Coordinates of C-alpha atoms and ligand atoms in Angstrom, one line a residue:
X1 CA 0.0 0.0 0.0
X2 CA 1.1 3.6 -1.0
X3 CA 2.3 5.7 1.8
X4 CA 0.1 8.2 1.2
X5 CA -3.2 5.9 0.9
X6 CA -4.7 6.4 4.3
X7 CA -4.9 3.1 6.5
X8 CA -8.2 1.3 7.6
X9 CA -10.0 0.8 11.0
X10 CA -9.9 -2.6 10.4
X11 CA -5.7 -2.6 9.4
X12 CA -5.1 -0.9 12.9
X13 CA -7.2 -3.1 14.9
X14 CA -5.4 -6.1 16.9
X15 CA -8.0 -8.7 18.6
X16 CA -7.4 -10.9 21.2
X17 CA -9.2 -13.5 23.0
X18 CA -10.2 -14.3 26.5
X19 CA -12.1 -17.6 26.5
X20 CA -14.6 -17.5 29.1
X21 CA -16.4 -21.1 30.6
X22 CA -19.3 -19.6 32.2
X23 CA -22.6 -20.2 32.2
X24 CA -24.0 -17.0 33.6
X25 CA -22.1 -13.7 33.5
X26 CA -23.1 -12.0 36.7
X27 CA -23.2 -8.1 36.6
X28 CA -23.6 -5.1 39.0
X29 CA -22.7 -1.9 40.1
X30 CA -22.0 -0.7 43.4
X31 CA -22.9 2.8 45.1
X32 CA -21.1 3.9 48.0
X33 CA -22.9 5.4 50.7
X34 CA -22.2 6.4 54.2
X35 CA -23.9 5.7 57.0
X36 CA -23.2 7.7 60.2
X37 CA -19.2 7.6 60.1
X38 CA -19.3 4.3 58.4
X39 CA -19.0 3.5 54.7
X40 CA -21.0 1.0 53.0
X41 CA -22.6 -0.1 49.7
X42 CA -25.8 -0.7 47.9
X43 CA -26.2 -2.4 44.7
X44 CA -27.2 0.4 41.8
X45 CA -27.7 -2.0 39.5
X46 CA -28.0 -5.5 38.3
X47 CA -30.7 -8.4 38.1
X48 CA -29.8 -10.1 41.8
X49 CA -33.2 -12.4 41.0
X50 CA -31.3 -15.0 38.2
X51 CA -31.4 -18.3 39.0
X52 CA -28.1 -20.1 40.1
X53 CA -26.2 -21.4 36.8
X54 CA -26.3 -25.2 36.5
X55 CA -22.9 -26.9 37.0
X56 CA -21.1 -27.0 33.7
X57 CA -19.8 -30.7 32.5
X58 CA -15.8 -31.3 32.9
X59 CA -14.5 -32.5 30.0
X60 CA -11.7 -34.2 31.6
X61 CA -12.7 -35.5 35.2
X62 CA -14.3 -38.9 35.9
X63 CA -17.1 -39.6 37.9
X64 CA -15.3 -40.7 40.6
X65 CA -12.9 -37.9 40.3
X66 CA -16.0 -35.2 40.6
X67 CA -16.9 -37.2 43.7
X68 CA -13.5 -36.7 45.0
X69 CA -13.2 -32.9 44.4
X70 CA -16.9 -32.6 45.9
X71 CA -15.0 -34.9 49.2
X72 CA -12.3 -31.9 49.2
X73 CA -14.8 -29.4 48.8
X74 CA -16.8 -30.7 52.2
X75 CA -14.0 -31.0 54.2
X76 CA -12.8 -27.7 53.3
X77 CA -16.1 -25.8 54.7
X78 CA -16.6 -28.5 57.9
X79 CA -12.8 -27.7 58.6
X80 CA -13.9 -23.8 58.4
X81 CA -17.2 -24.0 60.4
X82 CA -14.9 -26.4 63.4
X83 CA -12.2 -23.5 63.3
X84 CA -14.7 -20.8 63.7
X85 CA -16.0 -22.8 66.5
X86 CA -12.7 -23.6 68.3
X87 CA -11.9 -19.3 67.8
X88 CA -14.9 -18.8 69.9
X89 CA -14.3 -21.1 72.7
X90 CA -10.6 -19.1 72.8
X91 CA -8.6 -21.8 72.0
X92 CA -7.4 -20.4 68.2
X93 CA -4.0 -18.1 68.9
X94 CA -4.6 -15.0 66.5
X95 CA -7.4 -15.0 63.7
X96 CA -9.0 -17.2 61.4
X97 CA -9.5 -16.8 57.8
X98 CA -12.4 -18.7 56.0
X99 CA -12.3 -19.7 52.4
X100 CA -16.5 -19.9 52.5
X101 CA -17.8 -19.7 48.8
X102 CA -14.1 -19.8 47.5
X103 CA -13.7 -24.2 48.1
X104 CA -14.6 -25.0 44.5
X105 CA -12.4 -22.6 43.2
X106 CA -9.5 -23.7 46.0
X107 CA -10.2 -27.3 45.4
X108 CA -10.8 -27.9 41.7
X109 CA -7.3 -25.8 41.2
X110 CA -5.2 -27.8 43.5
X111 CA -6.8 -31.1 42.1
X112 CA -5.3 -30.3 38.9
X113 CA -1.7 -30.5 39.7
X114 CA 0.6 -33.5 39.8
X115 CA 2.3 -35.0 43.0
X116 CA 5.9 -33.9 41.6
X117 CA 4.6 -30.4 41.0
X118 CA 4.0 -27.1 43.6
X119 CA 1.7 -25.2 45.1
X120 CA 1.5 -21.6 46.8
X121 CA -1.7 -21.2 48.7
X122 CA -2.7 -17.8 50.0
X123 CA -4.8 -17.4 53.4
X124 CA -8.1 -18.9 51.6
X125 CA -6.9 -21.7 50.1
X126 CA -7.1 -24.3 53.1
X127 CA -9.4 -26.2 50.6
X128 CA -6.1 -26.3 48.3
X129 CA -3.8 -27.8 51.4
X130 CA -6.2 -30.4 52.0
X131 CA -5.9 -31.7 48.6
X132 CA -1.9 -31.4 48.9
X133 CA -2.1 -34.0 51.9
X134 CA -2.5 -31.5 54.8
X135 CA -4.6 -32.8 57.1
X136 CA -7.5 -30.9 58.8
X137 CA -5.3 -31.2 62.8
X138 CA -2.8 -29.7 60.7
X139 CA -4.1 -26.9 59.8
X140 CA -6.0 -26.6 62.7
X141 CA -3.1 -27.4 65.1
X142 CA -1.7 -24.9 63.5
X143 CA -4.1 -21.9 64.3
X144 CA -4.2 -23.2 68.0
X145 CA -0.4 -22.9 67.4
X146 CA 0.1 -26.5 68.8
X147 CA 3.5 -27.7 69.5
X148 CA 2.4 -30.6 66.4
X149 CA 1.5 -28.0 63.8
X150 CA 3.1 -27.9 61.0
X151 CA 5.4 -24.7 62.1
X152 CA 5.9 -26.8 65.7
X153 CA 3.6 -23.9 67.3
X154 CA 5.7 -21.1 65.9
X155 CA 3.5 -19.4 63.6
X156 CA -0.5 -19.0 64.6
X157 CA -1.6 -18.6 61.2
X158 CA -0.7 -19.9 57.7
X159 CA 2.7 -19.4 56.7
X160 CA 3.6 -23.3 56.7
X161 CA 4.5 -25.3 53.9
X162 CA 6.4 -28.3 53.0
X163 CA 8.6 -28.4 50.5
X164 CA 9.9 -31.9 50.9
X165 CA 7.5 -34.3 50.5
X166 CA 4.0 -32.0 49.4
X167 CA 5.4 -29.6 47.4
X168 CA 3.7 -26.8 48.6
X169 CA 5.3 -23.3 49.3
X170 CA 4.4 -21.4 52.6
X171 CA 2.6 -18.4 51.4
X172 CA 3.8 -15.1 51.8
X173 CA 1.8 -12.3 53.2
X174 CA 2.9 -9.6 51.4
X175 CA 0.5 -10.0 48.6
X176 CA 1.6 -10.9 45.4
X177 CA 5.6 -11.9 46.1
X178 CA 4.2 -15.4 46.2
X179 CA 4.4 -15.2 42.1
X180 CA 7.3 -14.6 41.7
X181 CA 8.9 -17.6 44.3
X182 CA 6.4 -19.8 42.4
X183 CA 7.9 -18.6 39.2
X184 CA 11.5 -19.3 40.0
X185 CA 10.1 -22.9 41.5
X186 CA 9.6 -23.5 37.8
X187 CA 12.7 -22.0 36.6
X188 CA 14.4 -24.3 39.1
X189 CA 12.8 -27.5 37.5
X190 CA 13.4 -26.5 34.2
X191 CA 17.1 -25.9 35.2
X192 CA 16.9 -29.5 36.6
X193 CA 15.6 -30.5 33.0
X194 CA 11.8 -30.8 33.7
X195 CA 9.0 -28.3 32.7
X196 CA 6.6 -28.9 35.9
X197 CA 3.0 -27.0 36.5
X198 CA 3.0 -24.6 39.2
X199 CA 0.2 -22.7 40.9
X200 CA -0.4 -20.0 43.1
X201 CA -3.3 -17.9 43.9
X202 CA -3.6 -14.1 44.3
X203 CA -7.2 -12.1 45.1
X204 CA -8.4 -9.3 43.4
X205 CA -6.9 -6.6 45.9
X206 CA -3.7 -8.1 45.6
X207 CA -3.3 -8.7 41.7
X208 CA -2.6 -4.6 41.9
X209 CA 1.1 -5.0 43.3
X210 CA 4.3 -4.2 41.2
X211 CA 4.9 -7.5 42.2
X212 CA 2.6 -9.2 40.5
X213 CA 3.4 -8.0 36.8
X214 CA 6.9 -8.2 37.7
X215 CA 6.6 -12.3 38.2
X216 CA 3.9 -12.8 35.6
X217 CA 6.4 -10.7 32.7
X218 CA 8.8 -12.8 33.9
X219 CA 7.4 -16.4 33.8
X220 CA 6.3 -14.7 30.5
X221 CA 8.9 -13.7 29.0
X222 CA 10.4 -17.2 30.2
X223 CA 7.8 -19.1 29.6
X224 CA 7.3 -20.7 32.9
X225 CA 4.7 -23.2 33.7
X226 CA 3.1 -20.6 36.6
X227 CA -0.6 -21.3 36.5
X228 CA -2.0 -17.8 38.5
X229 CA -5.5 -18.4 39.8
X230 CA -7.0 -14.8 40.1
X231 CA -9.1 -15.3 43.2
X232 CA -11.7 -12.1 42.0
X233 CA -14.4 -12.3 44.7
X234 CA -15.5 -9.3 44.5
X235 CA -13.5 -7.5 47.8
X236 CA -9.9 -6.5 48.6
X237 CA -11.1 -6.0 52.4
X238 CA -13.3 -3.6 52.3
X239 CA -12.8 -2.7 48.8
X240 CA -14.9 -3.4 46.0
X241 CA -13.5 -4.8 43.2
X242 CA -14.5 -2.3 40.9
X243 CA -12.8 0.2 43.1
X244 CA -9.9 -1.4 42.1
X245 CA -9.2 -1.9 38.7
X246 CA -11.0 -0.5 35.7
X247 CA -10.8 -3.4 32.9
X248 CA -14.0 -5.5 32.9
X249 CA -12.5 -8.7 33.3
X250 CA -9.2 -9.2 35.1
X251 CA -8.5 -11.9 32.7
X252 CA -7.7 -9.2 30.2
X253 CA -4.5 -8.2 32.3
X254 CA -3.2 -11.3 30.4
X255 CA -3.0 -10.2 27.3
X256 CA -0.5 -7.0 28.5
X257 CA 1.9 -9.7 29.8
X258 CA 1.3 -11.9 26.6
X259 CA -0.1 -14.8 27.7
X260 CA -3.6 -16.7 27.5
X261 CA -6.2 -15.6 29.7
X262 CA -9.1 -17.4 30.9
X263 CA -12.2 -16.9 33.1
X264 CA -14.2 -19.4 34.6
X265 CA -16.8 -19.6 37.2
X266 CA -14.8 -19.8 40.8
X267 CA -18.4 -21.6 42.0
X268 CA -18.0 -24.7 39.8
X269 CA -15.2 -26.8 40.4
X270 CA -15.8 -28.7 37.1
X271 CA -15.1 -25.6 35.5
X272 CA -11.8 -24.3 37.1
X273 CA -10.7 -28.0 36.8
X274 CA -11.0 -28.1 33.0
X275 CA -9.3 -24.5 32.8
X276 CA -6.2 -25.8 35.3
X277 CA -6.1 -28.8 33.6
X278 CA -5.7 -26.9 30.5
X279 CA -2.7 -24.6 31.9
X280 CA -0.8 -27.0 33.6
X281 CA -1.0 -29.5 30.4
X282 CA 0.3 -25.8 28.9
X283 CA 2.9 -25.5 31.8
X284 CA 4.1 -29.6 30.9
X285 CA 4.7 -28.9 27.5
X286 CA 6.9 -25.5 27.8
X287 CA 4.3 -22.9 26.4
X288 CA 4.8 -20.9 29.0
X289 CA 2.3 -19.4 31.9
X290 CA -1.6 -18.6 32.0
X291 CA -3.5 -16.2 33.9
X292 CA -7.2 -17.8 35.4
X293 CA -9.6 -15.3 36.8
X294 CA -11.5 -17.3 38.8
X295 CA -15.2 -15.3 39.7
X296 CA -17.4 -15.5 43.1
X297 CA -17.8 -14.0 46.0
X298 CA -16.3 -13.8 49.4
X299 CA -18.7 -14.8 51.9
X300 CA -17.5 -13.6 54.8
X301 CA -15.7 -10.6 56.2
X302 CA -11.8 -10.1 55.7
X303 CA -10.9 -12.9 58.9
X304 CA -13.1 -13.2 61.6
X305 CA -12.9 -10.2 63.3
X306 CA -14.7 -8.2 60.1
X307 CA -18.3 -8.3 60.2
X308 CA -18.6 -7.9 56.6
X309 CA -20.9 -4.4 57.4
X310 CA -20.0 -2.9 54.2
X311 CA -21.4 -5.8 52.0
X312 CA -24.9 -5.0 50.8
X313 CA -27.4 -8.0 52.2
X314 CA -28.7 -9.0 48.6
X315 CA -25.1 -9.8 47.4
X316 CA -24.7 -12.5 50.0
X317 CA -28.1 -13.4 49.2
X318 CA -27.3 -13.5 45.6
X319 CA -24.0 -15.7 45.6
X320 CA -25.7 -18.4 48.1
X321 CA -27.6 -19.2 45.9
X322 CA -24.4 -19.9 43.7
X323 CA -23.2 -22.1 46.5
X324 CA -20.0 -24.3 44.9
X325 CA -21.0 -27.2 47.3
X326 CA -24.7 -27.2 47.4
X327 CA -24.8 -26.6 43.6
X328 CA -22.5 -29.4 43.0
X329 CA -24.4 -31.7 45.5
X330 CA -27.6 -31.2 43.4
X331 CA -25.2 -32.4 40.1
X332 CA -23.7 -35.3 41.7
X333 CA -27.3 -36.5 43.3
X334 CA -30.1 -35.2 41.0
X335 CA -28.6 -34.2 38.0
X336 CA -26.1 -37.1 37.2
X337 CA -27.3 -39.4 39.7
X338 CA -23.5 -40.0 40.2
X339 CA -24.6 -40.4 43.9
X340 CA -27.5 -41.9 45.5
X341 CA -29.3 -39.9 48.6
X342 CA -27.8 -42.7 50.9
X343 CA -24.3 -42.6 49.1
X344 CA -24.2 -38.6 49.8
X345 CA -25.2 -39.0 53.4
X346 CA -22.5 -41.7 54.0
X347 CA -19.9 -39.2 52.0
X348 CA -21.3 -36.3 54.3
X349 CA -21.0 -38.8 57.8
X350 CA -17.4 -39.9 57.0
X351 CA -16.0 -36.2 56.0
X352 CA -17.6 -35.7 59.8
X353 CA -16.0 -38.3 61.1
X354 CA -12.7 -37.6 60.3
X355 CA -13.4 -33.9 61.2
X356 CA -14.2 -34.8 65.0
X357 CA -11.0 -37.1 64.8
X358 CA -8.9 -34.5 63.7
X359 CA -10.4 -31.7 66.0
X360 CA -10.5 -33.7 69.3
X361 CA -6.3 -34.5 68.0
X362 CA -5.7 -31.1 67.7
X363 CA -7.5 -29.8 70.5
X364 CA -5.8 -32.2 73.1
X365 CA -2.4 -32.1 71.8
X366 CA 0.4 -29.9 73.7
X367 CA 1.2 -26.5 73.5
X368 CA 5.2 -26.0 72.2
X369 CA 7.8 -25.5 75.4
X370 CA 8.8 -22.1 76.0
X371 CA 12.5 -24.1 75.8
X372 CA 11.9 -24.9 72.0
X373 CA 10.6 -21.2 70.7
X374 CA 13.9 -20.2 69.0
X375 CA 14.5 -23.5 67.5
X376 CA 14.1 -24.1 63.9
X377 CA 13.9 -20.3 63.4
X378 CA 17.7 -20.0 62.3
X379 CA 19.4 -22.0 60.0
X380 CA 22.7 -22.5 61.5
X381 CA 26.0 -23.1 59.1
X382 CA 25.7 -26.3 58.1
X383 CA 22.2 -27.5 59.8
X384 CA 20.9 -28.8 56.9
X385 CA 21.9 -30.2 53.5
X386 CA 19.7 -28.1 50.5
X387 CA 18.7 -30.9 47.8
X388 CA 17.7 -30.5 44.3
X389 CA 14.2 -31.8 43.8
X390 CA 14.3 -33.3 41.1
X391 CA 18.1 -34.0 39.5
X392 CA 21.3 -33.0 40.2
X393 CA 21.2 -28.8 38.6
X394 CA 22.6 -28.3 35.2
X395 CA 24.8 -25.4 36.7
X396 CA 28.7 -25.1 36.4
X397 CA 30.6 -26.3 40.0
X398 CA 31.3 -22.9 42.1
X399 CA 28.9 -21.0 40.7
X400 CA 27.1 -18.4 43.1
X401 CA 29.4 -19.1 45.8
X402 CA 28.0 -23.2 46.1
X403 CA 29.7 -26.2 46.6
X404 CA 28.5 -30.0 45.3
X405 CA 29.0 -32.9 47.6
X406 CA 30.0 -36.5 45.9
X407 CA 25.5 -37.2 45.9
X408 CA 25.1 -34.3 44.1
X409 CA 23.7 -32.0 47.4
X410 CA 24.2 -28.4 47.2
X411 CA 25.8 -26.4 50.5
X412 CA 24.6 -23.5 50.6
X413 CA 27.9 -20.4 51.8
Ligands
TPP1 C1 1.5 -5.7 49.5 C2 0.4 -5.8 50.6 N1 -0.4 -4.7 50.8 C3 -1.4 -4.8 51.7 C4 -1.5 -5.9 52.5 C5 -2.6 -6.0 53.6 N2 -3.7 -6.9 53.1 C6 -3.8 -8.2 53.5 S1 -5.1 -9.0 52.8 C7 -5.6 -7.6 52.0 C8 -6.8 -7.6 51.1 C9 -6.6 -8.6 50.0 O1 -7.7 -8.6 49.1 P1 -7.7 -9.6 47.9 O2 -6.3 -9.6 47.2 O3 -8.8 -9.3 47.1 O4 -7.8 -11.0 48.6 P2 -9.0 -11.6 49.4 O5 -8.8 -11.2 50.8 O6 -10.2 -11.1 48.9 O7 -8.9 -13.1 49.2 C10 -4.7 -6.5 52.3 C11 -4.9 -5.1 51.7 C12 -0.6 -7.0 52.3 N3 -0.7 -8.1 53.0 N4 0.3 -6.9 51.3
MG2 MG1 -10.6 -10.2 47.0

C-alpha cells in the first residue's frame, strides 16, 4: 500500500481473546454510601433475581474424580465452620480466615496438579492444602499454634508449607511476592531438566502489586509453567472490586503480559478444573504461563474479626444461591445421579467423622515448650543439606558461591 493511501480501521485493529467457561455472567454496580461515620454499599444495579447457573460438565474429570473434588470441597467448609468454633471457645492463637464460597475454586485448582509439582496457597486456600495432603489437625493445630502444627507452634496462622514431600510453598503475606517464588520454582525444575506445572493464587486486591506483573512478565517472558489463579471475589477487604481496577475482566491483564487468559466460574469446580487442567498441560509442554480469573464471591468478612458491614445484604443473598457445594451436591445427586441420597449421606458422615477425629487430636495435643521457641527459626551453618528436587542442577561447579557434595547436594555459603 502507497504511503500516502490512508490506513483502515480494520488494518489498525489487533483482537485478542479471552475464553470465558461460564454459564452465567453475573453483573452489577456498586454505590457507596455512608452511614453515620461508616462507609457501606448498595447495589445500583444489576438483576440479583437470576437463577443459580447449573454446573457445567468437565470434559476431563471422571465420575469418581468429581466425587473426589466434591470430598475436598466438604472438608474444606466443615474444617472452616470447626475453626470458627474452636476461635470462639478461645482456644485459636490469633485469627481465622475462611475460604467460605471460594472451596470449589480452591479445590478444583489444587486437584489439577501432579504429586511432583508445587503449590502456593494464600490465606483462603485451606481447601487447596487439604488436597496437597494437609490434614485438617494440621491446619488446625496450627491456628491453635500447637506444638504438632506444622510450624511446631511457631506461627498461629498460615505461613507453613512443606517443600519436601508435598510440594507446597508457605505463602507469603505480602500479597503478590508469592508469584514470583512460584515462578522461579519452575525456573528451578526447568534448570533440573523438567518443565513442571506450578500454581499460586492471588485475590483481586492483591493482583494490583508491582509484584505481580513483575513475576507474571517474567514467567512470560520465560515461559514458565506458573498457572496464576485470580481469586476475584468481589472484595480486597473492604474494597470493591470495581474500586480497584477498571478493565471489565481481570483476565484481560493477560493479554498485556502476553499470555492466555481465561475466566471461569470460581463456584463450579468442574469448570476451574477443566481451565487448570488446560494450563498445567500448557505449563508440561513448555508454552509458558496462563493467567485464570477465577469469579465468586467472598462470603465472609476479611478474617473473623470483620463483620462484613460494608457488603450489601442482597449480594450474599445472591451468591448463596451460587453455593459451589450445594450446587455441586444437586449435580452429583439429582442431575447425574453420580450419587444416590444414601451414598451422599454416607460421604457427608465420614468427612464428619474424620473432622471430629482430627479436631479432638488437635485440640488435646500440647502447646510448644517455651525451651523450644527459637528452634528451627535459624538455620545455623551447616544445619541442613539443600537438595535439588528433582536431579542434580545443570549449573557449572562454584557457581554463586555453592559447593556440590560427591551425591550431588548443594551447601549453601
Ligand atoms: C502488599 C500488601 N499490601 C497490603 C496488604 C494488607 N492486606 C492483606 S489482605 C488484604 C486484602 C486482599 O484482598 P484480595 O487480594 O482481594 O484477597 P481476598 O482477601 O479477597 O482473598 C490487604 C490489603 C498486604 N498483605 N500486602
Ligand atoms: Mg478479594
Amino acid at each position: 500500500m502507497a504511503n500516502s493511501e490512508p490506513r483502515t480501521v480494520a488494518e489498525d485493529t489487533r483482537s485478542y481473546t479471552i475464553l470465558d467457561y461460564r454459564l452465567e455472567k453475573p453483573s452489577f454496580t456498586l454505590r457507596q454510601v455512608r452511614v453515620g461515620d461508616e462507609t457501606r454499599y448498595e447495589v445500583e444495579s444489576g438483576d440479583l433475581s437470576r437463577p443459580a447457573p447449573p454446573i457445567r460438565d468437565s470434559k476431563y474429570l471422571s465420575k469418581q474424580q468429581v466425587i473426589e473434588i466434591y470430598r475436598w470441597m466438604l472438608l474444606n467448609r466443615r474444617m472452616e465452620t470447626a475453626l470458627e468454633n474452636l476461635y470462639k471457645q478461645g482456644k485459636v492463637v490469633g485469627g481465622v480466615y475462611f475460604g467460605l464460597g471460594q472451596e470449589g475454586c480452591s479445590c478444583g485448582s489444587a486437584y489439577a496438579l501432579r504429586k511432583d509439582e508445587w503449590l502456593g496457597p494464600m490465606i483462603r486456600n485451606q481447601g487447596a492444602l487439604l488436597v496437597r495432603g494437609f490434614s485438617p489437625a494440621d491446619i488446625m493445630m496450627q491456628y491453635m499454634a500447637k506444638s504438632g502444627s506444622p510450624t511446631r507452634g511457631r506461627d498461629a496462622s498460615s505461613h507453613f508449607g512443606d517443600i519436601k514431600d508435598r510440594n507446597v510453598v508457605s505463602p507469603i503475606s505480602t500479597l503478590g511476592d508469592l508469584i514470583p517464588v512460584l515462578a522461579g520454582v519452575a525456573l528451578g525444575a526447568r534448570l533440573q531438566g523438567k518443565n513442571i506445572a506450578v500454581m499460586t493464587y492471588i485475590g483481586d486486591g492483591g493482583q494490583s502489586t508491582g509484584v505481580t506483573y513483575e513475576g507474571l512478565n517474567f514467567a512470560a517472558v520465560q515461559k514458565l509453567g506458573l498457572v496464576l489463579m485470580v481469586e476475584n471475589n468481589l472484595w480486597g477487604y473492604s474494597t470493591p472490586a470495581d474500586m480497584q481496577f477498571c478493565v471489565k475482566d481481570l483476565a484481560e491483564r493477560a493479554i498485556a503480559y502476553g499470555m492466555p487468559g481465561v475466566i471461569v466460574d470460581g463456584t463450579d469446580a468442574c469448570q476451574v478444573y477443566d481451565a487448570c487442567h488446560e494450563a498445567c498441560e500448557r505449563a508440561r509442554r513448555g508454552e509458558g504461563p496462563t493467567l485464570i480469573e477465577a469469579k465468586m464471591m467472598r462470603m465472609k468478612g476479611h478474617a473473623i474479626h470483620d463483620a462484613a458491614e460494608y457488603v450489601p445484604k442482597p449480594l450474599f443473598e445472591y451468591w448463596k444461591k451460587r453455593d459451589p457445594i450445594a450446587r455441586l451436591e444437586d449435580y452429583l445427586v439429582n442431575k447425574k445421579k453420580w450419587l444416590s441420597g444414601d451414598e451422599n449421606h454416607a460421604l457427608i458422615a465420614d468427612v464428619e467423622r474424620q473432622l471430629e477425629a482430627d479436631r479432638d487430636l488437635a485440640v488435646n495435643s500440647p502447646m510448644p515448650e517455651p525451651k523450644s521457641a527459637a528452634g528451627g527459626v535459624y538455620c545455623d551453618e551447616g544445619c541442613h543439606e539443600i537438595r535439588p528436587k528433582y536431579a542434580v542442577p545443570k549449573v557449572r561447579r562454584g557457581v554463586s558461591g555453592s559447593s556440590r557434595t560427591s551425591e550431588g547436594a548443594v551447601h549453601l555459603k
